[in-house]
Amino acid sequence: MTAASGLGAAFEDRFGVPPTHVARAPGRVNLIGEHTDYNDLPVFPMALHREVRIALRPRDDERVALYNVSDEFPPVEFEIGPAIEPYVQGSWGNYPKAAANELARRFAIWRGFDGVLSSDLPVASGLSSSSAIVNAVGLALAHINEVPTEVREFAVVMADAERYVGTHGGGMDQAISLGARDRCAAKITFSPLRLRHVNVPDDWCFIVADTGERAEKSKAAMAAYNSRRAECAEAFRIVAGHVATTNMTEKLYTSYPGLVGAVEPRTLVEAAEQVLQGNLLRRFRHVVTEAARVEEAVDRMYAADVTGFGALMDASHASLRSDFHVSSVELDELVAVAREGGAAGARLTGAGFGGCIVALADRWTVGSVLETLVAEYFERRGLADRIDDRLFVAVPSRGASYGAIES
Ligand code: NG1
């Protein structure tokens, strides 16, 4: 970026001087592994070419003044500290505050910045626009205050930071947005955090399509999300106890990775059927089978097996719909239309409750999938305006960065 670019000019209009630095952090699309991260089980996302950018100038005091180029989001201004008072629930300003609050809790930081933010990520669509804001603000404050930003450690700090808004999320979004590599997806494992980068085959196209239905996790969907997390923990406690007392395992496991490493998924689900009913059984079955699908999907990508990868995406969606109850009429319809258009597989991506789907096609079928989605979903629902924001092929992109602006 140069000082004369659009964002640089917006900064200069606002503050009367040019910006000196830019912080950027991409959104992500999760290919498979949904609602597994907060159970410490793997995920397989990639970073997008769409991102949050902040043109900024460090200040010599502890204030952050941040303008959003979109009128939808009012300016925010606050003082950095370890106990920042949040705005009302659902305000976008809580994401910058989240990063500042967590960094101040852990490090002696005292310098803020003036900034102007722009984003080309659809909001509340399951593409992690919120984590991109947290990461971009966090990276900026870390650099300005000389806090280390090694990806694996910093991603954990940023994941803790985002819980400030009230969602008890996992660590996938912050990790992929900070640590992604160009042309790669990454299998991410947790506790400790590790990223294994896998080249996305050149002729694979991951299509992102937005239902147009917002999934505001900082608002209505928050309770539904948090209750899923609690149910997964409760189901785990019961099953881990059961398999230990019946000597299926040699010890009492205290985390999902230990348990799924010790007992193969089918046996584990059969054991769960003896002690769980209803939604607890469904949540457990989703989590355990989804973790197995992630392992398999990584192998399918290495083997460039588009059909095999697609089948796993279909199975993931079915499980998210029937066992995890996070799909919607619109998400199911988009998935069906993508399959009708020739996609190898399709599923909801992100937390669900609305937002986007991801569909896999190869370079020979991608045109037909896109056309079918436009004709059979977007035009029928009167959503064909701004189609490039609602429907695009994801470019696997590099993670976040911070740097000086050339003048
Ligand atoms: P979304 O809502 O798609 O950004 C959320 C969580 C993830 C993960 C997914 C479901 C946050 C910031 N993100 O993602 O950690 O649990 O749901 O797989 O809470």
Coordinates of C-alpha atoms and ligand atoms in Angstrom, one line a residue:
M1 CA 0.0 0.0 0.0
T2 CA 1.1 3.6 -0.6
A3 CA 0.1 6.7 1.4
A4 CA -1.7 7.8 -1.8
S5 CA -4.0 4.7 -2.1
G6 CA -7.7 4.9 -1.2
L7 CA -7.3 3.9 2.4
G8 CA -4.3 6.2 2.8
A9 CA -6.3 9.1 1.4
A10 CA -9.2 8.3 3.8
F11 CA -6.8 8.4 6.7
E12 CA -5.4 11.7 5.6
D13 CA -8.9 13.2 5.2
R14 CA -9.7 12.1 8.7
F15 CA -6.5 12.9 10.5
G16 CA -4.8 15.6 8.3
V17 CA -1.5 13.7 8.0
P18 CA -0.6 10.5 6.0
P19 CA -0.6 7.1 7.7
T20 CA 2.7 5.5 8.4
H21 CA 1.8 1.8 8.7
V22 CA -0.7 -0.8 7.5
A23 CA -1.9 -3.9 9.4
R24 CA -3.8 -6.5 7.4
A25 CA -5.5 -9.8 8.4
P26 CA -7.4 -12.1 6.1
G27 CA -10.7 -13.8 6.7
R28 CA -10.9 -17.6 6.2
V29 CA -13.1 -20.3 4.8
N30 CA -13.1 -23.6 6.8
L31 CA -13.0 -26.5 4.4
I32 CA -13.9 -29.1 7.0
G33 CA -13.7 -29.6 10.8
E34 CA -16.6 -27.6 12.2
H35 CA -17.2 -27.1 15.9
T36 CA -14.2 -29.2 16.6
D37 CA -11.7 -26.5 17.5
Y38 CA -13.1 -25.8 21.0
N39 CA -13.0 -29.5 21.7
D40 CA -9.3 -29.4 20.9
L41 CA -9.8 -31.5 17.8
P42 CA -8.4 -30.6 14.4
V43 CA -9.7 -28.2 11.7
F44 CA -8.8 -27.7 8.1
P45 CA -9.3 -24.0 6.9
M46 CA -7.6 -21.7 4.5
A47 CA -7.1 -17.9 4.5
L48 CA -9.0 -15.9 1.9
H49 CA -7.9 -13.1 -0.4
R50 CA -10.4 -10.9 1.3
E51 CA -9.2 -9.1 4.4
V52 CA -9.3 -6.3 7.0
R53 CA -6.9 -3.5 6.4
I54 CA -6.0 -0.7 8.8
A55 CA -4.0 2.3 7.7
L56 CA -2.6 3.8 10.9
R57 CA -0.2 6.1 12.7
P58 CA 1.1 5.2 16.2
R59 CA 0.3 7.7 18.9
D60 CA 2.3 8.7 22.0
D61 CA -0.5 8.0 24.4
E62 CA -2.7 5.1 25.3
R63 CA -5.6 5.9 23.0
V64 CA -6.9 4.1 20.0
A65 CA -9.1 6.1 17.6
L66 CA -10.4 3.9 14.8
Y67 CA -12.7 4.8 11.9
N68 CA -14.4 2.3 9.7
V69 CA -14.8 3.4 6.0
S70 CA -18.2 1.7 6.0
D71 CA -21.0 4.1 7.4
E72 CA -22.6 1.0 8.9
F73 CA -20.0 1.0 11.7
P74 CA -19.5 4.1 13.8
P75 CA -16.1 5.3 14.9
V76 CA -14.6 3.9 18.1
E77 CA -12.2 5.6 20.5
F78 CA -11.0 4.1 23.8
E79 CA -8.0 4.0 26.2
I80 CA -5.9 0.8 26.3
G81 CA -6.0 -1.1 29.6
P82 CA -6.5 -4.5 31.2
A83 CA -10.2 -3.9 32.0
I84 CA -11.8 -2.0 29.2
E85 CA -15.5 -1.4 29.5
P86 CA -17.2 -3.1 26.5
Y87 CA -19.7 -1.3 24.3
V88 CA -23.2 -2.7 24.2
Q89 CA -23.3 -6.3 23.0
G90 CA -23.1 -6.7 19.3
S91 CA -21.1 -3.5 18.6
W92 CA -18.2 -3.9 16.2
G93 CA -16.1 -1.7 18.4
N94 CA -15.8 -4.6 20.9
Y95 CA -13.4 -6.4 18.5
P96 CA -10.7 -3.7 18.6
K97 CA -11.3 -3.4 22.3
A98 CA -10.9 -7.2 22.7
A99 CA -7.4 -7.1 21.2
A100 CA -6.3 -4.1 23.3
N101 CA -7.7 -5.5 26.5
E102 CA -6.0 -8.9 26.2
L103 CA -2.6 -7.4 25.2
A104 CA -2.8 -5.0 28.2
R105 CA -3.7 -7.9 30.5
R106 CA -0.5 -9.8 29.4
F107 CA 2.0 -7.1 28.5
A108 CA 3.0 -3.6 29.4
I109 CA 1.5 -1.8 26.5
W110 CA 0.7 1.9 26.5
R111 CA 0.9 3.3 23.0
G112 CA -2.2 3.3 20.8
F113 CA -2.8 4.5 17.2
D114 CA -5.1 6.5 14.9
G115 CA -6.4 4.3 12.2
V116 CA -8.9 3.9 9.4
L117 CA -10.2 0.4 8.7
S118 CA -11.7 -1.2 5.6
S119 CA -12.8 -4.7 5.0
D120 CA -14.0 -6.6 1.9
L121 CA -15.2 -9.5 4.0
P122 CA -19.0 -10.1 4.3
V123 CA -20.0 -9.5 7.9
A124 CA -21.4 -12.3 10.2
S125 CA -21.2 -14.8 7.4
G126 CA -18.9 -17.4 8.9
L127 CA -15.8 -16.1 7.1
S128 CA -14.2 -14.7 10.3
S129 CA -14.5 -11.0 9.6
S130 CA -14.5 -10.5 13.4
S131 CA -11.2 -12.4 14.0
A132 CA -9.6 -10.5 11.2
I133 CA -10.4 -7.2 13.0
V134 CA -9.0 -8.6 16.3
N135 CA -5.9 -9.9 14.6
A136 CA -5.2 -6.7 12.6
V137 CA -5.7 -4.4 15.7
G138 CA -3.7 -6.9 17.8
L139 CA -0.8 -7.0 15.4
A140 CA -0.7 -3.3 15.1
L141 CA -0.7 -2.8 18.9
A142 CA 1.9 -5.5 19.3
H143 CA 4.3 -4.0 16.8
I144 CA 3.8 -0.5 18.1
N145 CA 4.5 -1.7 21.7
E146 CA 7.3 -4.2 20.8
V147 CA 5.3 -7.3 21.9
P148 CA 6.5 -10.6 20.3
T149 CA 4.2 -11.8 17.4
E150 CA 5.4 -15.4 16.8
V151 CA 2.4 -16.9 15.1
R152 CA 1.7 -19.9 17.4
E153 CA 1.9 -17.9 20.6
F154 CA 0.2 -14.8 19.3
A155 CA -2.7 -16.8 17.8
V156 CA -3.4 -18.2 21.3
V157 CA -3.4 -14.6 22.7
M158 CA -5.7 -13.4 20.0
A159 CA -8.1 -16.4 20.6
D160 CA -8.3 -15.5 24.3
A161 CA -8.8 -11.9 23.3
E162 CA -11.8 -12.5 21.2
R163 CA -13.7 -14.2 24.1
Y164 CA -14.0 -10.7 25.5
V165 CA -17.1 -10.3 23.2
G166 CA -18.8 -13.2 25.0
T167 CA -18.4 -16.1 22.6
H168 CA -16.5 -19.0 24.0
G169 CA -14.9 -19.7 20.6
G170 CA -12.1 -22.1 19.7
G171 CA -8.8 -20.9 18.2
M172 CA -9.2 -21.8 14.5
D173 CA -9.9 -18.3 13.1
Q174 CA -7.1 -16.4 14.7
A175 CA -4.6 -19.1 13.9
I176 CA -5.3 -19.4 10.2
S177 CA -5.6 -15.6 9.7
L178 CA -2.2 -15.1 11.3
G179 CA -0.4 -18.2 10.1
A180 CA -1.7 -19.1 6.6
R181 CA 0.6 -19.5 3.6
D182 CA -0.1 -18.6 0.0
R183 CA -1.8 -21.4 -2.1
C184 CA -2.2 -23.6 1.0
A185 CA -4.8 -24.8 3.4
A186 CA -3.6 -25.7 6.9
K187 CA -4.5 -28.6 9.2
I188 CA -4.6 -27.0 12.6
T189 CA -4.3 -28.9 15.9
F190 CA -4.6 -27.4 19.3
S191 CA -3.0 -27.5 22.8
P192 CA -0.3 -27.0 21.7
L193 CA -1.2 -25.1 18.5
R194 CA 0.3 -26.4 15.3
L195 CA -0.3 -25.6 11.6
R196 CA 0.5 -28.2 8.9
H197 CA 0.4 -26.5 5.5
V198 CA -1.0 -28.5 2.6
N199 CA -0.9 -27.3 -1.0
V200 CA -4.3 -26.9 -2.5
P201 CA -4.2 -28.7 -5.9
D202 CA -4.0 -26.1 -8.7
D203 CA -7.2 -27.3 -10.4
W204 CA -9.4 -27.3 -7.2
C205 CA -11.8 -24.4 -6.7
F206 CA -13.4 -23.7 -3.4
I207 CA -16.5 -21.7 -4.0
V208 CA -17.9 -19.5 -1.2
A209 CA -21.6 -18.6 -1.5
D210 CA -23.4 -16.4 1.1
T211 CA -27.0 -17.2 1.9
G212 CA -27.6 -13.5 2.7
E213 CA -28.8 -14.6 6.1
R214 CA -26.6 -13.1 8.8
A215 CA -25.3 -15.3 11.6
E216 CA -24.5 -12.7 14.3
K217 CA -22.5 -14.6 16.8
S218 CA -22.0 -11.5 18.9
K219 CA -25.9 -11.3 19.1
A220 CA -28.6 -14.0 18.8
A221 CA -26.4 -16.9 17.7
M222 CA -24.1 -16.5 20.7
A223 CA -26.2 -18.4 23.2
A224 CA -26.7 -21.2 20.6
Y225 CA -23.0 -21.4 20.0
N226 CA -22.0 -21.4 23.6
S227 CA -24.6 -24.0 24.5
R228 CA -23.1 -26.3 21.8
R229 CA -19.8 -26.0 23.5
A230 CA -21.2 -26.8 26.9
E231 CA -23.1 -29.8 25.5
C232 CA -19.9 -31.2 23.9
A233 CA -18.0 -30.9 27.2
E234 CA -20.8 -32.6 29.1
A235 CA -21.1 -35.4 26.5
F236 CA -17.3 -35.9 26.8
R237 CA -17.3 -36.2 30.5
I238 CA -20.0 -38.9 30.5
V239 CA -18.5 -41.0 27.7
A240 CA -14.9 -40.7 29.0
G241 CA -16.1 -41.9 32.4
H242 CA -18.1 -44.7 30.8
V243 CA -15.2 -46.1 28.7
A244 CA -12.8 -45.9 31.6
T245 CA -15.0 -47.7 34.0
T246 CA -15.8 -50.4 31.5
N247 CA -12.1 -50.9 30.8
M248 CA -12.3 -49.9 27.2
T249 CA -9.6 -47.4 27.9
E250 CA -6.7 -47.9 30.3
K251 CA -7.2 -44.5 31.9
L252 CA -9.7 -41.7 32.4
Y253 CA -9.1 -39.3 29.5
T254 CA -9.5 -35.6 30.2
S255 CA -9.7 -34.3 26.6
Y256 CA -11.2 -35.3 23.3
P257 CA -7.9 -35.7 21.5
G258 CA -6.8 -38.4 24.1
L259 CA -10.1 -40.2 23.8
V260 CA -10.3 -40.2 20.0
G261 CA -6.6 -41.3 19.8
A262 CA -7.4 -44.3 22.1
V263 CA -10.7 -45.6 20.6
E264 CA -11.7 -45.6 17.0
P265 CA -14.7 -43.5 16.1
R266 CA -17.3 -46.2 15.4
T267 CA -16.5 -48.0 18.7
L268 CA -16.6 -44.6 20.5
V269 CA -20.0 -43.8 19.1
E270 CA -21.4 -47.2 20.0
A271 CA -20.1 -46.7 23.6
A272 CA -21.7 -43.2 23.6
E273 CA -25.1 -44.8 22.6
Q274 CA -25.1 -46.7 25.8
V275 CA -24.9 -43.7 28.1
L276 CA -26.1 -40.6 26.1
Q277 CA -29.5 -39.8 24.6
G278 CA -31.0 -37.0 22.5
N279 CA -28.9 -33.9 21.8
L280 CA -25.9 -34.9 23.9
L281 CA -25.6 -38.1 21.8
R282 CA -26.0 -36.2 18.6
R283 CA -23.4 -33.5 19.5
F284 CA -20.9 -36.2 20.6
R285 CA -21.4 -38.2 17.3
H286 CA -20.9 -35.1 15.2
V287 CA -17.7 -34.1 17.0
V288 CA -16.1 -37.5 16.9
T289 CA -17.0 -38.3 13.3
E290 CA -16.0 -34.8 12.1
A291 CA -12.6 -35.1 13.6
A292 CA -12.1 -38.4 11.7
R293 CA -13.3 -36.6 8.5
V294 CA -10.6 -33.9 8.9
E295 CA -7.9 -36.6 9.1
E296 CA -9.3 -38.2 6.0
A297 CA -9.7 -34.9 4.1
V298 CA -6.1 -34.0 4.6
D299 CA -5.1 -37.3 2.9
R300 CA -7.6 -36.7 0.1
M301 CA -6.1 -33.3 -0.6
Y302 CA -2.6 -34.7 -0.6
A303 CA -3.8 -37.4 -3.1
A304 CA -5.6 -34.7 -5.2
D305 CA -8.8 -36.8 -4.9
V306 CA -11.5 -34.2 -5.5
T307 CA -14.3 -36.8 -5.4
G308 CA -13.2 -38.2 -2.0
F309 CA -12.8 -34.7 -0.5
G310 CA -16.2 -33.7 -1.8
A311 CA -17.9 -36.8 -0.2
L312 CA -16.4 -35.8 3.1
M313 CA -17.8 -32.3 2.8
D314 CA -21.2 -33.7 2.1
A315 CA -21.0 -36.0 5.1
S316 CA -19.9 -33.0 7.3
H317 CA -22.9 -31.0 6.2
A318 CA -25.3 -33.8 6.9
S319 CA -23.8 -34.2 10.4
L320 CA -23.9 -30.5 11.1
R321 CA -27.6 -30.4 10.0
S322 CA -28.9 -33.5 11.7
D323 CA -26.7 -34.0 14.7
F324 CA -25.3 -30.5 15.5
H325 CA -28.5 -28.6 14.5
V326 CA -26.6 -25.5 13.1
S327 CA -27.8 -25.5 9.5
S328 CA -30.8 -23.5 8.2
V329 CA -33.3 -23.7 5.3
E330 CA -31.1 -21.3 3.2
L331 CA -27.8 -23.2 4.0
D332 CA -29.4 -26.5 3.0
E333 CA -30.8 -25.0 -0.1
L334 CA -27.5 -23.5 -1.2
V335 CA -25.7 -26.8 -0.6
A336 CA -28.3 -28.7 -2.6
V337 CA -28.0 -26.2 -5.5
A338 CA -24.2 -26.4 -5.5
R339 CA -24.4 -30.2 -5.8
E340 CA -27.0 -29.9 -8.5
G341 CA -24.6 -27.6 -10.5
G342 CA -22.0 -30.3 -10.3
A343 CA -20.0 -29.6 -7.2
A344 CA -18.0 -32.5 -5.8
G345 CA -19.3 -31.6 -2.4
A346 CA -20.7 -28.8 -0.4
R347 CA -21.2 -27.8 3.3
L348 CA -22.0 -24.9 5.5
T349 CA -18.8 -23.2 6.7
G350 CA -18.1 -21.6 10.0
A351 CA -20.4 -21.7 13.0
G352 CA -23.6 -22.0 10.9
F353 CA -27.0 -20.5 11.9
G354 CA -26.8 -18.7 8.5
G355 CA -23.8 -17.2 6.7
C356 CA -21.9 -19.1 3.9
I357 CA -21.4 -22.4 2.3
V358 CA -18.2 -23.7 0.7
A359 CA -18.5 -26.0 -2.3
L360 CA -15.7 -27.8 -4.1
A361 CA -15.4 -28.0 -7.9
D362 CA -12.6 -28.5 -10.3
R363 CA -11.6 -26.2 -13.0
W364 CA -13.9 -28.0 -15.5
T365 CA -17.0 -27.8 -13.4
V366 CA -16.6 -24.5 -11.6
G367 CA -18.3 -22.5 -14.3
S368 CA -21.4 -24.7 -14.2
V369 CA -21.6 -24.6 -10.4
L370 CA -21.3 -20.8 -10.3
E371 CA -24.0 -20.4 -13.0
T372 CA -26.4 -22.8 -11.3
L373 CA -25.9 -21.0 -8.0
V374 CA -26.7 -17.6 -9.6
A375 CA -29.7 -18.8 -11.5
E376 CA -31.2 -21.2 -8.9
Y377 CA -30.5 -19.4 -5.7
F378 CA -29.4 -15.7 -6.0
E379 CA -31.7 -14.7 -8.9
R380 CA -34.7 -16.5 -7.5
R381 CA -34.3 -14.8 -4.1
G382 CA -33.6 -11.4 -5.6
L383 CA -30.0 -11.4 -4.3
A384 CA -28.2 -11.1 -7.6
D385 CA -27.0 -7.5 -7.0
R386 CA -23.4 -7.2 -5.6
I387 CA -23.0 -10.8 -6.7
D388 CA -19.2 -10.7 -6.4
D389 CA -19.5 -10.2 -2.7
R390 CA -22.0 -13.0 -2.3
L391 CA -20.4 -15.6 -4.6
F392 CA -16.7 -16.0 -5.3
V393 CA -13.9 -18.6 -5.7
A394 CA -11.6 -18.5 -2.7
V395 CA -7.9 -17.8 -3.4
P396 CA -5.8 -19.6 -0.7
S397 CA -3.8 -16.6 0.7
R398 CA -1.1 -15.7 3.1
G399 CA -1.7 -14.7 6.7
A400 CA -1.7 -11.3 8.4
S401 CA 1.1 -8.7 8.2
Y402 CA 2.2 -5.4 9.6
G403 CA 4.5 -3.0 7.8
A404 CA 5.6 0.6 7.0
I405 CA 3.9 2.3 4.1
E406 CA 6.1 3.5 1.2
S407 CA 5.7 7.3 0.8
Ligands
NG1_1 P1 -17.3 -18.2 12.9 O1 -18.5 -17.9 13.6 O2 -17.5 -18.9 11.6 O3 -16.3 -17.1 12.7 C1 -16.8 -19.9 15.0 C2 -15.7 -19.8 16.0 C3 -14.6 -20.9 15.6 C4 -15.2 -22.3 15.4 C5 -16.4 -22.1 14.4 C6 -17.1 -23.4 14.2 C7 -15.0 -17.7 17.0 C8 -14.2 -16.4 16.8 N1 -15.0 -18.5 15.9 O4 -16.5 -19.3 13.7 O5 -13.6 -20.9 16.6 O6 -15.6 -22.8 16.6 O7 -17.4 -21.2 14.8 O8 -16.3 -24.4 13.7 O9 -15.6 -17.9 18.0

